Amino acid sequence: MADLTPTPDRPGLHVSKPSPNAPATGSAVCHCGASTTVTGDSQVRALVEGYTANHGAAHDRTGR
């Protein structure tokens, strides 16, 4: 399986939850330079909401 972890060269959002009993993990890298990694279901939920609202498609590649 390919490594799906986002990098500055391949920005994006990656979420993993290997089993129902394991905590979710998430990582995000935006083309504006912002990046973060979190662990825990509620933290991952907040990461996805924040990334969707403020990064990724929320602004253009110039970081505006």
mmCIF file of N, CA and C in Angstrom:
data_model
loop_
_atom_site.group_PDB
_atom_site.id
_atom_site.type_symbol
_atom_site.label_atom_id
_atom_site.label_comp_id
_atom_site.label_asym_id
_atom_site.label_seq_id
_atom_site.Cartn_x
_atom_site.Cartn_y
_atom_site.Cartn_z
ATOM 1 N N MET A 1 0.835 -1.172 0.000
ATOM 2 C CA MET A 1 0.000 0.000 0.000
ATOM 3 C C MET A 1 0.888 1.247 0.000
ATOM 4 N N ALA A 2 0.471 2.239 -0.740
ATOM 5 C CA ALA A 2 1.224 3.490 -0.831
ATOM 6 C C ALA A 2 1.094 4.283 0.462
ATOM 7 N N ASP A 3 2.113 5.060 0.760
ATOM 8 C CA ASP A 3 2.074 5.944 1.915
ATOM 9 C C ASP A 3 1.185 7.133 1.572
ATOM 10 N N LEU A 4 0.107 7.302 2.312
ATOM 11 C CA LEU A 4 -0.852 8.362 2.033
ATOM 12 C C LEU A 4 -0.670 9.586 2.927
ATOM 13 N N THR A 5 0.390 9.598 3.727
ATOM 14 C CA THR A 5 0.650 10.715 4.616
ATOM 15 C C THR A 5 0.954 11.958 3.788
ATOM 16 N N PRO A 6 0.246 13.073 4.049
ATOM 17 C CA PRO A 6 0.513 14.287 3.288
ATOM 18 C C PRO A 6 1.904 14.854 3.579
ATOM 19 N N THR A 7 2.479 15.481 2.590
ATOM 20 C CA THR A 7 3.787 16.132 2.702
ATOM 21 C C THR A 7 3.690 17.509 2.040
ATOM 22 N N PRO A 8 4.686 18.364 2.226
ATOM 23 C CA PRO A 8 4.651 19.658 1.527
ATOM 24 C C PRO A 8 4.579 19.502 0.005
ATOM 25 N N ASP A 9 5.148 18.433 -0.526
ATOM 26 C CA ASP A 9 5.073 18.187 -1.970
ATOM 27 C C ASP A 9 3.732 17.590 -2.386
ATOM 28 N N ARG A 10 3.056 16.936 -1.443
ATOM 29 C CA ARG A 10 1.744 16.330 -1.694
ATOM 30 C C ARG A 10 0.801 16.720 -0.560
ATOM 31 N N PRO A 11 0.339 17.992 -0.538
ATOM 32 C CA PRO A 11 -0.518 18.433 0.558
ATOM 33 C C PRO A 11 -1.841 17.683 0.560
ATOM 34 N N GLY A 12 -2.451 17.615 1.725
ATOM 35 C CA GLY A 12 -3.739 16.962 1.831
ATOM 36 C C GLY A 12 -4.057 16.604 3.263
ATOM 37 N N LEU A 13 -5.069 15.781 3.408
ATOM 38 C CA LEU A 13 -5.580 15.357 4.701
ATOM 39 C C LEU A 13 -5.636 13.843 4.705
ATOM 40 N N HIS A 14 -5.129 13.217 5.767
ATOM 41 C CA HIS A 14 -5.162 11.758 5.883
ATOM 42 C C HIS A 14 -5.689 11.388 7.254
ATOM 43 N N VAL A 15 -6.693 10.514 7.276
ATOM 44 C CA VAL A 15 -7.303 10.037 8.518
ATOM 45 C C VAL A 15 -7.263 8.524 8.516
ATOM 46 N N SER A 16 -6.950 7.952 9.687
ATOM 47 C CA SER A 16 -6.896 6.494 9.814
ATOM 48 C C SER A 16 -7.527 6.074 11.128
ATOM 49 N N LYS A 17 -8.268 4.979 11.089
ATOM 50 C CA LYS A 17 -8.836 4.367 12.288
ATOM 51 C C LYS A 17 -8.790 2.867 12.032
ATOM 52 N N PRO A 18 -7.681 2.214 12.439
ATOM 53 C CA PRO A 18 -7.452 0.820 12.068
ATOM 54 C C PRO A 18 -8.466 -0.172 12.632
ATOM 55 N N SER A 19 -9.113 0.175 13.742
ATOM 56 C CA SER A 19 -10.143 -0.705 14.299
ATOM 57 C C SER A 19 -11.101 0.142 15.120
ATOM 58 N N PRO A 20 -12.299 -0.374 15.386
ATOM 59 C CA PRO A 20 -13.273 0.393 16.165
ATOM 60 C C PRO A 20 -12.778 0.757 17.568
ATOM 61 N N ASN A 21 -11.870 -0.028 18.118
ATOM 62 C CA ASN A 21 -11.374 0.217 19.466
ATOM 63 C C ASN A 21 -10.123 1.094 19.518
ATOM 64 N N ALA A 22 -9.518 1.338 18.387
ATOM 65 C CA ALA A 22 -8.301 2.153 18.335
ATOM 66 C C ALA A 22 -8.673 3.617 18.127
ATOM 67 N N PRO A 23 -7.890 4.535 18.677
ATOM 68 C CA PRO A 23 -8.177 5.954 18.419
ATOM 69 C C PRO A 23 -7.843 6.313 16.973
ATOM 70 N N ALA A 24 -8.586 7.231 16.444
ATOM 71 C CA ALA A 24 -8.307 7.723 15.099
ATOM 72 C C ALA A 24 -7.044 8.572 15.139
ATOM 73 N N THR A 25 -6.346 8.616 14.009
ATOM 74 C CA THR A 25 -5.205 9.504 13.850
ATOM 75 C C THR A 25 -5.417 10.304 12.574
ATOM 76 N N GLY A 26 -4.872 11.493 12.553
ATOM 77 C CA GLY A 26 -5.016 12.323 11.371
ATOM 78 C C GLY A 26 -3.818 13.222 11.190
ATOM 79 N N SER A 27 -3.539 13.538 9.941
ATOM 80 C CA SER A 27 -2.474 14.482 9.632
ATOM 81 C C SER A 27 -2.925 15.326 8.450
ATOM 82 N N ALA A 28 -2.464 16.556 8.452
ATOM 83 C CA ALA A 28 -2.813 17.475 7.372
ATOM 84 C C ALA A 28 -1.621 18.348 7.062
ATOM 85 N N VAL A 29 -1.421 18.592 5.787
ATOM 86 C CA VAL A 29 -0.417 19.536 5.305
ATOM 87 C C VAL A 29 -1.093 20.348 4.211
ATOM 88 N N CYS A 30 -0.992 21.654 4.322
ATOM 89 C CA CYS A 30 -1.594 22.542 3.330
ATOM 90 C C CYS A 30 -0.495 23.152 2.467
ATOM 91 N N HIS A 31 -0.847 23.529 1.260
ATOM 92 C CA HIS A 31 0.130 24.166 0.374
ATOM 93 C C HIS A 31 0.550 25.537 0.878
ATOM 94 N N CYS A 32 -0.154 26.088 1.891
ATOM 95 C CA CYS A 32 0.258 27.376 2.472
ATOM 96 C C CYS A 32 1.351 27.202 3.524
ATOM 97 N N GLY A 33 1.662 25.936 3.878
ATOM 98 C CA GLY A 33 2.714 25.675 4.847
ATOM 99 C C GLY A 33 2.214 25.177 6.183
ATOM 100 N N ALA A 34 0.926 25.283 6.465
ATOM 101 C CA ALA A 34 0.367 24.792 7.724
ATOM 102 C C ALA A 34 0.399 23.266 7.743
ATOM 103 N N SER A 35 0.710 22.696 8.923
ATOM 104 C CA SER A 35 0.691 21.243 9.053
ATOM 105 C C SER A 35 0.416 20.864 10.501
ATOM 106 N N THR A 36 -0.171 19.688 10.699
ATOM 107 C CA THR A 36 -0.454 19.195 12.033
ATOM 108 C C THR A 36 -0.715 17.702 11.997
ATOM 109 N N THR A 37 -0.545 17.068 13.155
ATOM 110 C CA THR A 37 -0.852 15.654 13.346
ATOM 111 C C THR A 37 -1.595 15.542 14.666
ATOM 112 N N VAL A 38 -2.678 14.759 14.690
ATOM 113 C CA VAL A 38 -3.473 14.608 15.906
ATOM 114 C C VAL A 38 -3.814 13.134 16.131
ATOM 115 N N THR A 39 -4.153 12.822 17.386
ATOM 116 C CA THR A 39 -4.605 11.485 17.765
ATOM 117 C C THR A 39 -5.842 11.629 18.629
ATOM 118 N N GLY A 40 -6.835 10.816 18.357
ATOM 119 C CA GLY A 40 -8.078 10.829 19.124
ATOM 120 C C GLY A 40 -9.243 11.186 18.221
ATOM 121 N N ASP A 41 -10.361 10.510 18.437
ATOM 122 C CA ASP A 41 -11.513 10.708 17.560
ATOM 123 C C ASP A 41 -11.987 12.159 17.512
ATOM 124 N N SER A 42 -12.123 12.817 18.659
ATOM 125 C CA SER A 42 -12.619 14.198 18.656
ATOM 126 C C SER A 42 -11.586 15.157 18.068
ATOM 127 N N GLN A 43 -10.305 14.889 18.292
ATOM 128 C CA GLN A 43 -9.256 15.744 17.718
ATOM 129 C C GLN A 43 -9.224 15.600 16.196
ATOM 130 N N VAL A 44 -9.414 14.377 15.700
ATOM 131 C CA VAL A 44 -9.430 14.159 14.255
ATOM 132 C C VAL A 44 -10.650 14.849 13.642
ATOM 133 N N ARG A 45 -11.791 14.762 14.301
ATOM 134 C CA ARG A 45 -12.996 15.435 13.818
ATOM 135 C C ARG A 45 -12.738 16.940 13.700
ATOM 136 N N ALA A 46 -12.112 17.528 14.714
ATOM 137 C CA ALA A 46 -11.798 18.959 14.694
ATOM 138 C C ALA A 46 -10.788 19.286 13.591
ATOM 139 N N LEU A 47 -9.811 18.415 13.384
ATOM 140 C CA LEU A 47 -8.829 18.606 12.314
ATOM 141 C C LEU A 47 -9.517 18.651 10.958
ATOM 142 N N VAL A 48 -10.397 17.702 10.699
ATOM 143 C CA VAL A 48 -11.099 17.653 9.410
ATOM 144 C C VAL A 48 -11.938 18.912 9.214
ATOM 145 N N GLU A 49 -12.662 19.314 10.252
ATOM 146 C CA GLU A 49 -13.493 20.519 10.149
ATOM 147 C C GLU A 49 -12.639 21.762 9.909
ATOM 148 N N GLY A 50 -11.535 21.887 10.645
ATOM 149 C CA GLY A 50 -10.661 23.040 10.477
ATOM 150 C C GLY A 50 -9.969 23.067 9.131
ATOM 151 N N TYR A 51 -9.494 21.916 8.673
ATOM 152 C CA TYR A 51 -8.826 21.847 7.372
ATOM 153 C C TYR A 51 -9.808 22.192 6.254
ATOM 154 N N THR A 52 -11.012 21.655 6.355
ATOM 155 C CA THR A 52 -12.026 21.915 5.331
ATOM 156 C C THR A 52 -12.400 23.389 5.291
ATOM 157 N N ALA A 53 -12.518 24.015 6.463
ATOM 158 C CA ALA A 53 -12.933 25.414 6.528
ATOM 159 C C ALA A 53 -11.816 26.396 6.189
ATOM 160 N N ASN A 54 -10.557 26.051 6.488
ATOM 161 C CA ASN A 54 -9.477 27.032 6.419
ATOM 162 C C ASN A 54 -8.325 26.695 5.480
ATOM 163 N N HIS A 55 -8.265 25.483 4.980
ATOM 164 C CA HIS A 55 -7.142 25.065 4.140
ATOM 165 C C HIS A 55 -7.658 24.274 2.952
ATOM 166 N N GLY A 56 -6.755 23.586 2.267
ATOM 167 C CA GLY A 56 -7.173 22.794 1.118
ATOM 168 C C GLY A 56 -7.867 23.656 0.088
ATOM 169 N N ALA A 57 -9.071 23.291 -0.222
ATOM 170 C CA ALA A 57 -9.851 24.034 -1.246
ATOM 171 C C ALA A 57 -10.368 25.367 -0.731
ATOM 172 N N ALA A 58 -10.222 25.653 0.572
ATOM 173 C CA ALA A 58 -10.722 26.912 1.133
ATOM 174 C C ALA A 58 -9.934 28.129 0.661
ATOM 175 N N HIS A 59 -8.718 27.930 0.200
ATOM 176 C CA HIS A 59 -7.956 29.049 -0.367
ATOM 177 C C HIS A 59 -7.094 28.538 -1.508
ATOM 178 N N ASP A 60 -6.592 29.475 -2.301
ATOM 179 C CA ASP A 60 -5.847 29.076 -3.488
ATOM 180 C C ASP A 60 -4.397 28.728 -3.154
ATOM 181 N N ARG A 61 -3.643 28.310 -4.129
ATOM 182 C CA ARG A 61 -2.272 27.836 -3.922
ATOM 183 C C ARG A 61 -1.301 28.944 -3.489
ATOM 184 N N THR A 62 -1.729 30.186 -3.515
ATOM 185 C CA THR A 62 -0.837 31.260 -3.082
ATOM 186 C C THR A 62 -0.923 31.463 -1.575
ATOM 187 N N GLY A 63 -1.808 30.723 -0.882
ATOM 188 C CA GLY A 63 -1.912 30.815 0.560
ATOM 189 C C GLY A 63 -2.851 31.877 1.058
ATOM 190 N N ARG A 64 -3.631 32.444 0.168
ATOM 191 C CA ARG A 64 -4.599 33.487 0.579
ATOM 192 C C ARG A 64 -5.835 32.861 1.156
#
